[in-house]
PDB file of C-alpha atoms in Angstrom:
ATOM      1  CA  MET A 268       0.000   0.000   0.000  1.00 38.00           C
ATOM      2  CA  ALA A 269       2.748   2.407  -0.929  1.00 39.00           C
ATOM      3  CA  GLY A 270       1.529   5.805  -1.969  1.00 49.00           C
ATOM      4  CA  SER A 271       0.424   9.017  -0.423  1.00 72.00           C
ATOM      5  CA  ILE A 272      -1.883   8.702   2.533  1.00 81.00           C
ATOM      6  CA  TRP A 273      -2.979  12.277   1.905  1.00 79.00           C
ATOM      7  CA  GLU A 274      -4.699  11.195  -1.332  1.00 82.00           C
ATOM      8  CA  ARG A 275      -7.140   9.137   0.723  1.00 85.00           C
ATOM      9  CA  PHE A 276      -8.600  12.196   2.486  1.00 87.00           C
ATOM     10  CA  THR A 277     -11.592  14.070   1.046  1.00 87.00           C
ATOM     11  CA  HIS A 278      -9.247  17.095   0.869  1.00 87.00           C
ATOM     12  CA  ASP A 279      -5.550  17.266   1.751  1.00 86.00           C
ATOM     13  CA  PRO A 280      -5.589  18.320   5.438  1.00 87.00           C
ATOM     14  CA  ARG A 281      -2.073  19.798   5.159  1.00 87.00           C
ATOM     15  CA  ASP A 282      -3.328  22.523   2.802  1.00 86.00           C
ATOM     16  CA  GLN A 283      -4.125  25.718   4.726  1.00 85.00           C
ATOM     17  CA  ASP A 284      -7.280  26.269   2.651  1.00 86.00           C
ATOM     18  CA  ASN A 285      -8.573  22.814   3.605  1.00 85.00           C
ATOM     19  CA  ALA A 286      -7.442  22.844   7.247  1.00 86.00           C
ATOM     20  CA  ARG A 287     -10.513  24.766   8.399  1.00 90.00           C
ATOM     21  CA  LEU A 288     -12.975  22.383   6.702  1.00 90.00           C
ATOM     22  CA  ARG A 289     -14.945  19.971   8.876  1.00 93.00           C
ATOM     23  CA  ALA A 290     -13.507  16.466   9.006  1.00 90.00           C
ATOM     24  CA  ALA A 291     -15.693  13.691   7.567  1.00 90.00           C
ATOM     25  CA  ASP A 292     -16.009  10.145   8.877  1.00 90.00           C
ATOM     26  CA  ARG A 293     -14.005   9.041   5.834  1.00 89.00           C
ATOM     27  CA  ASP A 294     -11.129  11.329   6.905  1.00 90.00           C
ATOM     28  CA  ARG A 295     -11.207   9.926  10.430  1.00 91.00           C
ATOM     29  CA  ASP A 296     -11.217   6.387   8.979  1.00 90.00           C
ATOM     30  CA  VAL A 297      -8.017   7.156   7.049  1.00 89.00           C
ATOM     31  CA  VAL A 298      -6.268   8.198  10.258  1.00 91.00           C
ATOM     32  CA  ASN A 299      -7.717   5.293  12.263  1.00 91.00           C
ATOM     33  CA  ASP A 300      -6.579   2.811   9.589  1.00 89.00           C
ATOM     34  CA  LEU A 301      -3.040   4.182   9.803  1.00 90.00           C
ATOM     35  CA  LEU A 302      -3.142   4.087  13.611  1.00 92.00           C
ATOM     36  CA  GLY A 303      -4.370   0.482  13.554  1.00 89.00           C
ATOM     37  CA  THR A 304      -1.562  -0.498  11.183  1.00 87.00           C
ATOM     38  CA  ALA A 305       1.044   1.290  13.307  1.00 87.00           C
ATOM     39  CA  TYR A 306      -0.283  -0.427  16.430  1.00 88.00           C
ATOM     40  CA  SER A 307      -0.224  -3.867  14.798  1.00 86.00           C
ATOM     41  CA  GLU A 308       3.386  -3.227  13.726  1.00 85.00           C
ATOM     42  CA  GLY A 309       4.347  -2.297  17.288  1.00 86.00           C
ATOM     43  CA  ARG A 310       4.978   1.386  16.499  1.00 88.00           C
ATOM     44  CA  LEU A 311       2.325   2.477  19.025  1.00 89.00           C
ATOM     45  CA  THR A 312       1.596   1.266  22.530  1.00 90.00           C
ATOM     46  CA  PRO A 313      -2.018   0.531  23.527  1.00 89.00           C
ATOM     47  CA  GLU A 314      -2.055   3.764  25.537  1.00 91.00           C
ATOM     48  CA  GLU A 315      -0.794   5.801  22.567  1.00 90.00           C
ATOM     49  CA  LEU A 316      -3.380   4.179  20.313  1.00 91.00           C
ATOM     50  CA  ASP A 317      -6.178   5.047  22.763  1.00 91.00           C
ATOM     51  CA  GLU A 318      -4.959   8.623  23.190  1.00 92.00           C
ATOM     52  CA  ARG A 319      -4.618   9.203  19.453  1.00 92.00           C
ATOM     53  CA  SER A 320      -7.932   7.486  18.680  1.00 92.00           C
ATOM     54  CA  ASP A 321      -9.618   9.848  21.144  1.00 92.00           C
ATOM     55  CA  ARG A 322      -7.986  12.811  19.382  1.00 93.00           C
ATOM     56  CA  VAL A 323      -9.313  11.547  16.044  1.00 92.00           C
ATOM     57  CA  ILE A 324     -12.834  11.122  17.421  1.00 92.00           C
ATOM     58  CA  ASN A 325     -12.778  14.642  18.879  1.00 92.00           C
ATOM     59  CA  ALA A 326     -11.246  16.279  15.777  1.00 91.00           C
ATOM     60  CA  ARG A 327     -13.649  18.711  14.200  1.00 92.00           C
ATOM     61  CA  THR A 328     -11.540  20.023  11.321  1.00 91.00           C
ATOM     62  CA  LEU A 329      -9.187  18.467   8.780  1.00 89.00           C
ATOM     63  CA  GLY A 330      -6.343  20.605  10.131  1.00 90.00           C
ATOM     64  CA  GLU A 331      -6.387  18.714  13.438  1.00 91.00           C
ATOM     65  CA  LEU A 332      -5.704  15.314  11.849  1.00 91.00           C
ATOM     66  CA  PRO A 333      -2.112  15.569  10.500  1.00 89.00           C
ATOM     67  CA  ALA A 334      -0.692  16.162  13.985  1.00 89.00           C
ATOM     68  CA  VAL A 335      -2.104  12.798  15.107  1.00 90.00           C
ATOM     69  CA  ILE A 336      -0.072  10.866  12.519  1.00 90.00           C
ATOM     70  CA  ASP A 337       2.894  13.134  11.720  1.00 85.00           C
ATOM     71  CA  ASP A 338       5.420  10.757  13.325  1.00 87.00           C
ATOM     72  CA  LEU A 339       3.919   7.736  11.515  1.00 86.00           C
ATOM     73  CA  VAL A 340       4.115   9.091   7.956  1.00 82.00           C
ATOM     74  CA  ALA A 341       7.345   9.426   5.992  1.00 71.00           C
ATOM     75  CA  PRO A 342       8.319  13.043   5.184  1.00 60.00           C
ATOM     76  CA  SER A 343       7.570  12.440   1.489  1.00 55.00           C
ATOM     77  CA  GLY A 344       3.945  11.887   2.491  1.00 43.00           C
ATOM     78  CA  SER A 345       3.926   8.199   1.726  1.00 42.00           C
ATOM     79  CA  THR A 346       3.350   5.499   4.238  1.00 41.00           C
ATOM     80  CA  THR A 347       5.782   2.640   4.526  1.00 40.00           C
ATOM     81  CA  PRO A 348       4.688  -0.353   2.480  1.00 37.00           C
ATOM     82  CA  VAL A 349       2.809  -2.650   4.823  1.00 39.00           C
ATOM     83  CA  VAL A 350       0.518  -5.593   4.562  1.00 39.00           C
ATOM     84  CA  ARG A 351      -2.683  -4.513   6.243  1.00 50.00           C
ATOM     85  CA  ASP A 352      -3.327  -6.577   9.343  1.00 60.00           C
ATOM     86  CA  ASN A 353      -7.099  -6.720   9.314  1.00 74.00           C
ATOM     87  CA  ARG A 354      -7.152  -9.148  12.247  1.00 77.00           C
ATOM     88  CA  ALA A 355      -5.550  -6.651  14.646  1.00 80.00           C
ATOM     89  CA  GLU A 356      -7.860  -3.866  13.480  1.00 82.00           C
ATOM     90  CA  ALA A 357     -10.887  -6.164  13.761  1.00 83.00           C
ATOM     91  CA  GLU A 358      -9.909  -7.139  17.314  1.00 84.00           C
ATOM     92  CA  ARG A 359      -9.478  -3.471  18.249  1.00 86.00           C
ATOM     93  CA  ARG A 360     -12.902  -2.629  16.842  1.00 88.00           C
ATOM     94  CA  TYR A 361     -14.443  -5.625  18.621  1.00 88.00           C
ATOM     95  CA  LEU A 362     -13.033  -4.405  21.945  1.00 89.00           C
ATOM     96  CA  ARG A 363     -14.529  -0.980  21.256  1.00 90.00           C
ATOM     97  CA  GLN A 364     -17.917  -2.596  20.469  1.00 90.00           C
ATOM     98  CA  ARG A 365     -17.763  -4.626  23.667  1.00 90.00           C
ATOM     99  CA  GLN A 366     -16.929  -1.534  25.714  1.00 91.00           C
ATOM    100  CA  GLU A 367     -19.791   0.407  24.104  1.00 92.00           C
ATOM    101  CA  ALA A 368     -22.197  -2.477  24.760  1.00 90.00           C
ATOM    102  CA  LEU A 369     -21.117  -2.569  28.409  1.00 92.00           C
ATOM    103  CA  TRP A 370     -21.738   1.168  28.876  1.00 93.00           C
ATOM    104  CA  THR A 371     -25.033   0.919  26.986  1.00 92.00           C
ATOM    105  CA  PHE A 372     -26.045  -1.742  29.503  1.00 92.00           C
ATOM    106  CA  LEU A 373     -24.705  -0.116  32.686  1.00 93.00           C
ATOM    107  CA  THR A 374     -25.854   3.479  32.207  1.00 93.00           C
ATOM    108  CA  PRO A 375     -29.640   2.983  31.858  1.00 93.00           C
ATOM    109  CA  THR A 376     -29.607   0.040  34.257  1.00 92.00           C
ATOM    110  CA  LEU A 377     -27.989   2.035  37.051  1.00 94.00           C
ATOM    111  CA  ILE A 378     -30.214   5.059  36.425  1.00 93.00           C
ATOM    112  CA  CYS A 379     -33.354   2.906  36.558  1.00 90.00           C
ATOM    113  CA  TRP A 380     -32.303   1.121  39.749  1.00 89.00           C
ATOM    114  CA  VAL A 381     -31.582   4.475  41.429  1.00 90.00           C
ATOM    115  CA  ILE A 382     -35.015   5.784  40.395  1.00 88.00           C
ATOM    116  CA  TRP A 383     -36.696   2.568  41.529  1.00 86.00           C
ATOM    117  CA  SER A 384     -34.951   2.559  44.894  1.00 85.00           C
ATOM    118  CA  ALA A 385     -35.767   6.231  45.496  1.00 85.00           C
ATOM    119  CA  THR A 386     -39.416   5.995  44.549  1.00 86.00           C
ATOM    120  CA  MET A 387     -40.741   2.471  44.813  1.00 75.00           C
ATOM    121  CA  PHE A 388     -38.386   0.457  46.976  1.00 69.00           C
ATOM    122  CA  GLY A 389     -40.228  -2.720  47.860  1.00 68.00           C
ATOM    123  CA  GLY A 390     -42.518  -2.610  44.813  1.00 79.00           C
ATOM    124  CA  PHE A 391     -42.131  -4.590  41.606  1.00 85.00           C
ATOM    125  CA  PRO A 392     -38.499  -4.344  40.386  1.00 87.00           C
ATOM    126  CA  TRP A 393     -39.292  -2.956  36.924  1.00 87.00           C
ATOM    127  CA  PRO A 394     -35.614  -2.104  36.186  1.00 89.00           C
ATOM    128  CA  LEU A 395     -35.233  -5.814  35.413  1.00 92.00           C
ATOM    129  CA  PHE A 396     -36.956  -5.119  32.081  1.00 91.00           C
ATOM    130  CA  VAL A 397     -34.367  -2.459  31.290  1.00 90.00           C
ATOM    131  CA  MET A 398     -31.589  -4.871  32.234  1.00 93.00           C
ATOM    132  CA  ILE A 399     -32.997  -7.528  29.925  1.00 92.00           C
ATOM    133  CA  GLY A 400     -33.434  -5.117  27.034  1.00 89.00           C
ATOM    134  CA  THR A 401     -29.961  -3.622  27.248  1.00 89.00           C
ATOM    135  CA  GLY A 402     -28.298  -6.833  28.384  1.00 91.00           C
ATOM    136  CA  ILE A 403     -29.211  -8.696  25.193  1.00 92.00           C
ATOM    137  CA  GLN A 404     -26.741  -6.657  23.118  1.00 87.00           C
ATOM    138  CA  LEU A 405     -24.026  -7.004  25.766  1.00 88.00           C
ATOM    139  CA  LEU A 406     -24.585 -10.766  25.904  1.00 91.00           C
ATOM    140  CA  ARG A 407     -24.540 -11.036  22.110  1.00 89.00           C
ATOM    141  CA  VAL A 408     -21.247  -9.120  21.821  1.00 86.00           C
ATOM    142  CA  ALA A 409     -19.636 -10.942  24.738  1.00 87.00           C
ATOM    143  CA  THR A 410     -20.550 -14.433  23.510  1.00 90.00           C
ATOM    144  CA  SER A 411     -19.787 -13.995  19.819  1.00 88.00           C
ATOM    145  CA  ARG A 412     -16.207 -12.732  19.951  1.00 86.00           C
ATOM    146  CA  GLU A 413     -14.762 -14.787  17.102  1.00 87.00           C
ATOM    147  CA  SER A 414     -17.700 -14.433  14.731  1.00 88.00           C
ATOM    148  CA  THR A 415     -17.863 -10.680  15.392  1.00 87.00           C
ATOM    149  CA  ILE A 416     -14.130 -10.292  14.723  1.00 85.00           C
ATOM    150  CA  GLN A 417     -14.452 -12.337  11.523  1.00 86.00           C
ATOM    151  CA  SER A 418     -17.387 -10.193  10.407  1.00 88.00           C
ATOM    152  CA  ILE A 419     -15.453  -6.985  11.082  1.00 88.00           C
ATOM    153  CA  GLU A 420     -12.423  -8.452   9.297  1.00 85.00           C
ATOM    154  CA  HIS A 421     -14.599  -9.289   6.286  1.00 86.00           C
ATOM    155  CA  ASP A 422     -15.989  -5.731   6.251  1.00 88.00           C
ATOM    156  CA  LEU A 423     -12.464  -4.279   6.405  1.00 85.00           C
ATOM    157  CA  GLU A 424     -11.342  -6.465   3.491  1.00 85.00           C
ATOM    158  CA  LYS A 425     -14.421  -5.459   1.503  1.00 85.00           C
ATOM    159  CA  LYS A 426     -13.754  -1.779   2.229  1.00 86.00           C
ATOM    160  CA  GLU A 427     -10.115  -2.151   1.163  1.00 83.00           C
ATOM    161  CA  ARG A 428     -11.167  -3.940  -2.038  1.00 82.00           C
ATOM    162  CA  LYS A 429     -13.610  -1.145  -2.892  1.00 84.00           C
ATOM    163  CA  ARG A 430     -10.957   1.484  -2.203  1.00 82.00           C
ATOM    164  CA  LEU A 431      -8.472  -0.310  -4.475  1.00 79.00           C
ATOM    165  CA  GLU A 432     -11.108  -0.725  -7.197  1.00 80.00           C
ATOM    166  CA  ALA A 433     -11.940   2.983  -7.022  1.00 81.00           C
ATOM    167  CA  LYS A 434      -8.256   3.897  -7.162  1.00 77.00           C
ATOM    168  CA  GLN A 435      -7.722   1.540 -10.085  1.00 76.00           C
ATOM    169  CA  ALA A 436     -10.724   3.017 -11.916  1.00 80.00           C
ATOM    170  CA  LYS A 437      -9.224   6.523 -11.559  1.00 78.00           C
ATOM    171  CA  GLU A 438      -5.926   5.467 -13.164  1.00 68.00           C
ATOM    172  CA  PRO A 439      -5.950   6.071 -16.922  1.00 63.00           C
ATOM    173  CA  GLY A 440      -5.747   3.000 -19.164  1.00 58.00           C
ATOM    174  CA  GLN A 441      -6.833   0.581 -16.429  1.00 52.00           C
ATOM    175  CA  LYS A 442      -9.759  -1.767 -16.794  1.00 53.00           C
ATOM    176  CA  PRO A 443     -12.236  -1.903 -13.919  1.00 51.00           C
ATOM    177  CA  ALA A 444     -11.425  -4.594 -11.375  1.00 47.00           C
ATOM    178  CA  VAL A 445     -14.925  -6.080 -11.634  1.00 48.00           C
ATOM    179  CA  ALA A 446     -15.989  -7.327 -15.066  1.00 45.00           C
ATOM    180  CA  ASP A 447     -19.531  -6.849 -16.302  1.00 45.00           C
ATOM    181  CA  ASP A 448     -21.016 -10.322 -16.784  1.00 45.00           C
ATOM    182  CA  THR A 449     -24.334  -9.210 -18.239  1.00 46.00           C
ATOM    183  CA  PRO A 450     -24.935 -10.359 -21.844  1.00 47.00           C
ATOM    184  CA  ASP A 451     -26.108  -6.913 -22.944  1.00 48.00           C
ATOM    185  CA  GLY A 452     -22.984  -5.131 -21.647  1.00 48.00           C
ATOM    186  CA  GLY A 453     -24.682  -3.694 -18.585  1.00 46.00           C
ATOM    187  CA  GLN A 454     -27.667  -2.250 -20.475  1.00 49.00           C
ATOM    188  CA  MET A 455     -31.079  -2.910 -19.007  1.00 44.00           C
ATOM    189  CA  ASN A 456     -33.512  -4.518 -21.411  1.00 46.00           C
ATOM    190  CA  TRP A 457     -36.944  -3.218 -20.487  1.00 48.00           C
ATOM    191  CA  GLY A 458     -38.800  -4.554 -23.495  1.00 44.00           C
TER     192      GLY A 458
END
């Protein structure tokens, strides 16, 4: 994956005119992909990855993103050639999903138990319904680790394939990566 990482952004965040523009999810994904690769290569510690990931999430403008990765990108603007480790990225995203599921379970559950204990202590424990409703997602995430990681890994590979196909389609003289198998050359026959 040699090439300029800056080409993957919606607009080059190093350009002063673009620095003030709002960052898109796609721009944050570019930085997170690079952070995940650097982490899987051992260039970032778990703490550094968490700190930088938080900075990416909180970034509002494109101009805030280059500082997060400036020590991970070669001065020429290209990343070092690496084989993308989708497994490590998938495991990182799974851990984030599990953490989100835990907080989605704990927050409403605790709030409901506090309300119940303050108002109806001794009555029917209705917060159990909240626990069941929010606990289903937590249970699903916690018990399906491997299948969730494989699903995320598949999605990452699909995303990378689409990105490469789009890049290949932009290059002059290249055929599209996906051939059209329809007998009429892609034309719809309505009659």
